[in-house]
mmCIF file of C-alpha atoms in Angstrom:
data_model
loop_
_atom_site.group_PDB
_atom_site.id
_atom_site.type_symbol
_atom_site.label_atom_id
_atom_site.label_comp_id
_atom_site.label_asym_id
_atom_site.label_seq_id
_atom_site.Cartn_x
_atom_site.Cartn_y
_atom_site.Cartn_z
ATOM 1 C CA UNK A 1 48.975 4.941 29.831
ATOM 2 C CA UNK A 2 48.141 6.821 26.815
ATOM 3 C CA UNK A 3 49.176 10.416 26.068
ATOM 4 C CA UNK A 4 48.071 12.468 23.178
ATOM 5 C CA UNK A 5 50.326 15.647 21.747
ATOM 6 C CA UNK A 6 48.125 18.692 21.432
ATOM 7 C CA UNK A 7 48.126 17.854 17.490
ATOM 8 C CA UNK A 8 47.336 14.327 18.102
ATOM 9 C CA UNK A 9 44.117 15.557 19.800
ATOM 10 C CA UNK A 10 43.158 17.152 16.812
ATOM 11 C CA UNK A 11 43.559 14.574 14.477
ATOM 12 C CA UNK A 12 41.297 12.162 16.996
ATOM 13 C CA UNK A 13 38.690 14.755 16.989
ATOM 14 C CA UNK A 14 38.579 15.142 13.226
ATOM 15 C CA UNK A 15 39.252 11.586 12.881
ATOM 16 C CA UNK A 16 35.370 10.978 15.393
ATOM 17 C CA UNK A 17 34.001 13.244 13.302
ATOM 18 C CA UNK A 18 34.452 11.872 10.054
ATOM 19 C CA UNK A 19 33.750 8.329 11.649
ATOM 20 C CA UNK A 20 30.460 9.506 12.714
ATOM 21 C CA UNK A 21 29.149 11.429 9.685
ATOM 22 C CA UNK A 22 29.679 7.821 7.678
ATOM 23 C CA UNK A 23 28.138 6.023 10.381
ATOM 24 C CA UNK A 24 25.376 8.792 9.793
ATOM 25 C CA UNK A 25 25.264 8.183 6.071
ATOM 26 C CA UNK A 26 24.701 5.261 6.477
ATOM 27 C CA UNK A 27 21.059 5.497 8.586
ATOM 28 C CA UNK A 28 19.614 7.356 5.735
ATOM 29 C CA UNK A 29 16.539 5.585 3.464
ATOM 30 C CA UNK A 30 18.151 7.190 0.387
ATOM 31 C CA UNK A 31 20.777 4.414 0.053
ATOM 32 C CA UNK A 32 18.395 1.457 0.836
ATOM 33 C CA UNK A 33 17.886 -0.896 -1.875
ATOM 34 C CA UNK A 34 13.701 -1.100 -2.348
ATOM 35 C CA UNK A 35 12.595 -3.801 -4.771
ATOM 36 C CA UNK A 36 10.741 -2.248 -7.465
ATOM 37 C CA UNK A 37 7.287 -1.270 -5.933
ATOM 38 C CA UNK A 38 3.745 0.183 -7.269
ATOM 39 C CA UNK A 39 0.979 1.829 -5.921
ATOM 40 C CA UNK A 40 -2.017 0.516 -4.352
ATOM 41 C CA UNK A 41 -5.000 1.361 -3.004
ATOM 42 C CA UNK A 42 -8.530 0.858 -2.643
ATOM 43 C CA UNK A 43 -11.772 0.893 0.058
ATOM 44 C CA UNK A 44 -12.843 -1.477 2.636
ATOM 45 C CA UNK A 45 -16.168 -2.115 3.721
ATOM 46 C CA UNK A 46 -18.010 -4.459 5.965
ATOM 47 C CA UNK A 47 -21.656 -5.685 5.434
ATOM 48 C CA UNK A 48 -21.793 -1.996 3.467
ATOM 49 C CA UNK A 49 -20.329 0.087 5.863
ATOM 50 C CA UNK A 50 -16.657 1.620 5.585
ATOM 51 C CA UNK A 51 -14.390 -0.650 8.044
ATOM 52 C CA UNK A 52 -12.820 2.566 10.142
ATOM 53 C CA UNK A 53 -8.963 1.497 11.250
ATOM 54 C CA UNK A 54 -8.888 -1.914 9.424
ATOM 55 C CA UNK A 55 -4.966 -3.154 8.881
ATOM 56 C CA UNK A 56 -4.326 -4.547 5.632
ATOM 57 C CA UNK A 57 -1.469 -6.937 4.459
ATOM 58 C CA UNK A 58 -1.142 -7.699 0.929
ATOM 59 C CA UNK A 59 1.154 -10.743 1.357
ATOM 60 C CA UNK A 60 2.997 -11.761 -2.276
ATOM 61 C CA UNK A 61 4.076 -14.650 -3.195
ATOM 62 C CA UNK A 62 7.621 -13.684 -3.564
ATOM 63 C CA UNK A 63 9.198 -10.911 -2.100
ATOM 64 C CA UNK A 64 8.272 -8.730 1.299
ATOM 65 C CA UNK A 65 4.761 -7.663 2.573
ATOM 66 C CA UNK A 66 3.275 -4.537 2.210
ATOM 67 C CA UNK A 67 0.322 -2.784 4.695
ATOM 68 C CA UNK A 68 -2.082 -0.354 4.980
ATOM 69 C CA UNK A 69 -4.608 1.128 7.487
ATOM 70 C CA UNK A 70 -8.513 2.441 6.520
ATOM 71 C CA UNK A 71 -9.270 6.087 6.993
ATOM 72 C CA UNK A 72 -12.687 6.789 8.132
ATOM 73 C CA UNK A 73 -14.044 6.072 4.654
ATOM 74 C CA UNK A 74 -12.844 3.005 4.695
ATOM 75 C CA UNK A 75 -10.166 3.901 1.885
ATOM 76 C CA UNK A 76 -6.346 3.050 2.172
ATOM 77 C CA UNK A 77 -2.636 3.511 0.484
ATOM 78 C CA UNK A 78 -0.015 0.457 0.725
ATOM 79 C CA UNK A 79 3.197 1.454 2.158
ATOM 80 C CA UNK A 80 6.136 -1.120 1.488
ATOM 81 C CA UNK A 81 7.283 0.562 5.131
ATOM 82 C CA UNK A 82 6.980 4.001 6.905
ATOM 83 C CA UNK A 83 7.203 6.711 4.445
ATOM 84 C CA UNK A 84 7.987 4.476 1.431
ATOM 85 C CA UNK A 85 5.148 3.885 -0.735
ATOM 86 C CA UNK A 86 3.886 0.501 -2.767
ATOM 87 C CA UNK A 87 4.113 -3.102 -2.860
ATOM 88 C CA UNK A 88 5.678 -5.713 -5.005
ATOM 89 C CA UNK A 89 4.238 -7.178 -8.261
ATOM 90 C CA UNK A 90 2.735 -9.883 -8.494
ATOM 91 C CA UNK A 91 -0.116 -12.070 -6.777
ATOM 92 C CA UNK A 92 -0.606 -11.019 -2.769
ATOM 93 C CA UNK A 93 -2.902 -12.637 -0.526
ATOM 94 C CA UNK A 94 -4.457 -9.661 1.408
ATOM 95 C CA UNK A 95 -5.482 -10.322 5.230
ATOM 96 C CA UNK A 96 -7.942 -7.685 6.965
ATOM 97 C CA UNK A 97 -7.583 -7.609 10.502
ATOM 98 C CA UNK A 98 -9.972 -5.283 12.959
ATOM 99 C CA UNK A 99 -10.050 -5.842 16.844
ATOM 100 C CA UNK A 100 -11.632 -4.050 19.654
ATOM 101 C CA UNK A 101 -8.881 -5.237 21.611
ATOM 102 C CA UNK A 102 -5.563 -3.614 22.500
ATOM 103 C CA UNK A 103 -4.100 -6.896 22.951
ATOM 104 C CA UNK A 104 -3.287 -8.445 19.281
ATOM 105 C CA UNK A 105 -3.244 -12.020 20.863
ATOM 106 C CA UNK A 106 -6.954 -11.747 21.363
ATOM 107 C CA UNK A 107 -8.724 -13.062 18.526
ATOM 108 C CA UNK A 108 -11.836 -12.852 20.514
ATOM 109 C CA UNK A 109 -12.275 -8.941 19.610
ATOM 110 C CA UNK A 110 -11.375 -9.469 15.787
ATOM 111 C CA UNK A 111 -14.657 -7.655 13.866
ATOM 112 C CA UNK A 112 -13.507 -9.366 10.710
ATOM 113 C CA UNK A 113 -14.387 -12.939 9.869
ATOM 114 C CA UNK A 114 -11.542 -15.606 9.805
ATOM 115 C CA UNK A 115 -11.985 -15.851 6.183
ATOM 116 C CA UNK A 116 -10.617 -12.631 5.461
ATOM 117 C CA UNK A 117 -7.478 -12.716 7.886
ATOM 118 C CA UNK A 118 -6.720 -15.846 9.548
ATOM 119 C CA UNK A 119 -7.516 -18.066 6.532
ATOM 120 C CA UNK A 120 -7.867 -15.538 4.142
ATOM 121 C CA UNK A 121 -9.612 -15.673 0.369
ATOM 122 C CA UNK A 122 -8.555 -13.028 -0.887
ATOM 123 C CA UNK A 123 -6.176 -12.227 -3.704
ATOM 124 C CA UNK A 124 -5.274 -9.687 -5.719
ATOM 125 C CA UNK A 125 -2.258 -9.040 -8.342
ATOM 126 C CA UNK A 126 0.104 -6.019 -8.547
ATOM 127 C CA UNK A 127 1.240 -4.934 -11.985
ATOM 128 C CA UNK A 128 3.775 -2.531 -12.977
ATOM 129 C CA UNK A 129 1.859 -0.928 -15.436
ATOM 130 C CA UNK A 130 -1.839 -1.609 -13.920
ATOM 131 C CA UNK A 131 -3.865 1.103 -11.873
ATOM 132 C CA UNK A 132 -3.777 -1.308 -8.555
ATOM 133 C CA UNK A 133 -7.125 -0.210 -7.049
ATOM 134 C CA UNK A 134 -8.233 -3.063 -4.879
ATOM 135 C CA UNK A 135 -11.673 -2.405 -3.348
ATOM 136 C CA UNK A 136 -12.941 -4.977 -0.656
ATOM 137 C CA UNK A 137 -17.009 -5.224 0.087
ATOM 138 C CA UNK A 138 -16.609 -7.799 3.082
ATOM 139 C CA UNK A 139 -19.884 -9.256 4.824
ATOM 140 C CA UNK A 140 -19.816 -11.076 8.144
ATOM 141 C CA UNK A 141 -22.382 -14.101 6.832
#
């Protein structure tokens, strides 16, 4: 069995504490290492109408993806993850994806043609010094 003095019980109590505020530290996004990323941004449309709650993925070459959703005018801002801003440089492969369906398995509800998602031809390149507004006028013929 395993007895601890009145003083000992102290010490293990200060000792959690400290364990847990590091463990805490440690959760936080301020210490994560982010490649260096850049803004994007731009507007989606299909057949000349703003594509409402369209997901983006600009895909790069190198390096992790980046997405974005469409407002109701079509526009949207790249975000390298929740709350963090950008994508890598560099040449992307964007995919636009819209489905009436809940169920992302079913491409039978995808509004988008294949040949902007699936087997996407479109391509755009992120520079470090470049405005990186990427507007998208898609047509389903």
């Amino acid at each position: 069995m395993f007895v601890v003095s009145r003083h000992g019980s102290a010490f293990a109590a200060t000792l959690a504490v400290c364990l847990m505020l590091v463990g805490l530290a440690g959760c936080s996004k301020k210490g994560e290492d982010f490649p260096d990323l850049f803004p994007a941004s731009g507007t989606v449309t299909l057949d000349g109408q703003p594509l409402t709650g369209a997901q983006l993925s600009f895909e790069p070459e190198v390096g992790p993806s980046s997405f974005a959703t469409t407002d109701d005018k079509g526009n949207y801002e790249v975000f390298y993850q929740v709350g963090v801003k950008g994508a890598v440089t560099g040449t992307h492969t964007v995919r636009i994806t819209k489905s009436t369906s809940d169920d992302p398995a079913d491409l039978s509800g995808e509004t988008v043609p294949p040949k902007y998602n699936r087997n996407s031809e479109l391509t755009v390149t992120v520079a470090a010094d470049g405005e990186n507004t990427f507007d998208f006028a898609l047509t389903t013929k």
